[in-house]
GROMACS .gro file of C-alpha atoms in nm:
model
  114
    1UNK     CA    1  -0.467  -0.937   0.093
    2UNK     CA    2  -0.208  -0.947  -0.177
    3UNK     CA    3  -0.234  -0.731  -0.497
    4UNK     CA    4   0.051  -0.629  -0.752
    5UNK     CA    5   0.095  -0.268  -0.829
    6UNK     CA    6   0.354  -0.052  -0.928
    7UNK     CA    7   0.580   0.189  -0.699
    8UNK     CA    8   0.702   0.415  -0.957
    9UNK     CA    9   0.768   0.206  -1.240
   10UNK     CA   10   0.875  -0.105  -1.083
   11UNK     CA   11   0.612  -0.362  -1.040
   12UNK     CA   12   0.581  -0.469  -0.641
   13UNK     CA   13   0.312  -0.707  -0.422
   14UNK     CA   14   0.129  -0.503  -0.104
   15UNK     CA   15   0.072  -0.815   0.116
   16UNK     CA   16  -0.185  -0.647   0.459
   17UNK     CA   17  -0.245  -0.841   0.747
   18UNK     CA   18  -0.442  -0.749   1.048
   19UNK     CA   19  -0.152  -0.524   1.195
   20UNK     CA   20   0.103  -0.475   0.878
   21UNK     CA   21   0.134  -0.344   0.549
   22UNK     CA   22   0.438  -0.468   0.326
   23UNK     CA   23   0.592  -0.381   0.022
   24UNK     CA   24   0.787  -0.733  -0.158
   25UNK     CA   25   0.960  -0.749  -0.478
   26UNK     CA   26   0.873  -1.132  -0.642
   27UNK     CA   27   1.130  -1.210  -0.878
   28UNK     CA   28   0.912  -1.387  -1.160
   29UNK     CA   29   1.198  -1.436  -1.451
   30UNK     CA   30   1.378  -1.629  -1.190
   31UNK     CA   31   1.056  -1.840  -1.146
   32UNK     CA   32   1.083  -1.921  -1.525
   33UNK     CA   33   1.435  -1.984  -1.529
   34UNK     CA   34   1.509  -2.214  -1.185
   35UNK     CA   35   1.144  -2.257  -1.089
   36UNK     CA   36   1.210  -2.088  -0.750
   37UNK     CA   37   1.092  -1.776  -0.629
   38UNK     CA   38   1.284  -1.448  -0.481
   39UNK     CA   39   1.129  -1.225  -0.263
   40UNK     CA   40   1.271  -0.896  -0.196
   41UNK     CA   41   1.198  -0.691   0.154
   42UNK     CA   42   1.143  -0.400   0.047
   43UNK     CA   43   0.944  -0.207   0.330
   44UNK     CA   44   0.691  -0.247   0.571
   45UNK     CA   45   0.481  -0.049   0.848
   46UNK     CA   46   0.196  -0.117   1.104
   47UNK     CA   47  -0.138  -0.027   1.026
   48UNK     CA   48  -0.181   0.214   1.300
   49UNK     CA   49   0.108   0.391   1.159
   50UNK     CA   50  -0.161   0.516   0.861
   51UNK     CA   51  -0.332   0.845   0.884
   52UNK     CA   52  -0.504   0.846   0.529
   53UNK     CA   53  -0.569   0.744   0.217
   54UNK     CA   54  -0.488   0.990  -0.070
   55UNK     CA   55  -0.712   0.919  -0.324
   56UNK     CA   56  -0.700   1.118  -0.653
   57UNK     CA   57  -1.030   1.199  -0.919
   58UNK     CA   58  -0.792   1.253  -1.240
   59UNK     CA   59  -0.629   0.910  -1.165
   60UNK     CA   60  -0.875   0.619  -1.010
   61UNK     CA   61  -0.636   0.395  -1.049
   62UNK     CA   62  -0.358   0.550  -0.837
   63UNK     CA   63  -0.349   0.564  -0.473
   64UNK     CA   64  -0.161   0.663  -0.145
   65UNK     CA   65  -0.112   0.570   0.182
   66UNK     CA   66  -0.016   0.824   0.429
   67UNK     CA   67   0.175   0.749   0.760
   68UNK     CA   68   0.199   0.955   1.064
   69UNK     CA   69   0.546   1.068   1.162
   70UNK     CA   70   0.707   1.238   1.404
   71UNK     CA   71   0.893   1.438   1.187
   72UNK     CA   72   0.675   1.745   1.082
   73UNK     CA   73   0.880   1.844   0.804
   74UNK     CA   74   0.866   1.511   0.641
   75UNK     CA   75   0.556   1.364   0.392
   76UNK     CA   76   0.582   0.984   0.479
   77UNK     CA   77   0.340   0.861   0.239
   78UNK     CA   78   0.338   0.535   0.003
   79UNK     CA   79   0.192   0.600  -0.382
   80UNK     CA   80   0.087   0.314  -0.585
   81UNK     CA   81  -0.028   0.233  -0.935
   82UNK     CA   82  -0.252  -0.016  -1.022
   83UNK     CA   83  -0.376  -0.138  -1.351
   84UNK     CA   84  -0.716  -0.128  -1.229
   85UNK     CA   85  -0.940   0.032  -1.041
   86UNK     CA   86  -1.011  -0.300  -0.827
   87UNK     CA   87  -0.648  -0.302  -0.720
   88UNK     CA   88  -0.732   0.020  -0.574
   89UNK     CA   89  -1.017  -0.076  -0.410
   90UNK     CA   90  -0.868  -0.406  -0.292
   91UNK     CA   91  -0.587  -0.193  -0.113
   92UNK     CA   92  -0.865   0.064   0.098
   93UNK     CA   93  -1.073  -0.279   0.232
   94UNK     CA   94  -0.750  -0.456   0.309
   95UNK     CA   95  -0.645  -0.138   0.517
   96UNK     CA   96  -0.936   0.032   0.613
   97UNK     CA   97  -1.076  -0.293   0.785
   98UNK     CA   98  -0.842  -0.356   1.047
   99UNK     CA   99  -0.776  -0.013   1.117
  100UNK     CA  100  -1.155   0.106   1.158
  101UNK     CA  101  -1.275  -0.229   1.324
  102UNK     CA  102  -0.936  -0.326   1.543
  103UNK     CA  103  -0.719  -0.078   1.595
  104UNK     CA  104  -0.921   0.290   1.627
  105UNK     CA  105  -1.317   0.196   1.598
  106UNK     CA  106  -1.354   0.562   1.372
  107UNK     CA  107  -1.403   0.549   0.993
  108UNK     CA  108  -0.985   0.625   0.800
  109UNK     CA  109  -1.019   0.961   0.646
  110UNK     CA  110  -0.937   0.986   0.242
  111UNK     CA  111  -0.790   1.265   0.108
  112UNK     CA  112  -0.935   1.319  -0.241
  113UNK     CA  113  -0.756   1.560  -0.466
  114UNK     CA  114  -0.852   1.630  -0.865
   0.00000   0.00000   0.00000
């Protein structure tokens, strides 16, 4: 799966696989201008490294993605923006998938706050 969203106001591309989650920066005006592409690394993390979605009632069309982490005192948690709701949806099947089906056979708790 590969969807464009926004990670605070800088438009990004969530690429999922079967066992990762990665956050890319395409360089479109370069595109335009030379006809090649940039990517940017930006971040990435396994799937099994999710704990929950963070969904949120006021604001269909925003989403998180909440890692475990050793550290107690730390929130390690991804928020996104998408323009639509489908981007939203798109994300959840793209994770939920390999993490219910390969990786821990139990449904991925949400977390759904107003």
């Amino acid at each position: 799966m590969r969807t464009l969203c926004l990670l605070g106001k800088a438009p990004i591309t969530v690429l999922c696989t079967n066992t990762h989650i990665v956050m890319v920066k395409e360089d479109y005006q370069r595109v335009l201008r030379t006809g090649e592409s940039t990517v940017t690394y930006i971040d990435s993390k396994p799937i099994s490294a999710i704990s929950c979605l963070v969904a949120y009632q006021q604001d269909p069309s925003s989403v998180g993605v909440k890692f475990f982490d050793e550290d107690p005192d730390c929130i390690n948690q991804w928020d996104f923006y998408f323009e639509t709701v489908d981007g939203v949806a798109l994300l959840a099947q793209a994770v939920r998938k390999p993490w219910e089906t390969l990786i821990f056979h139990v449904p991925l708790n949400v977390e759904l706050y107003p």
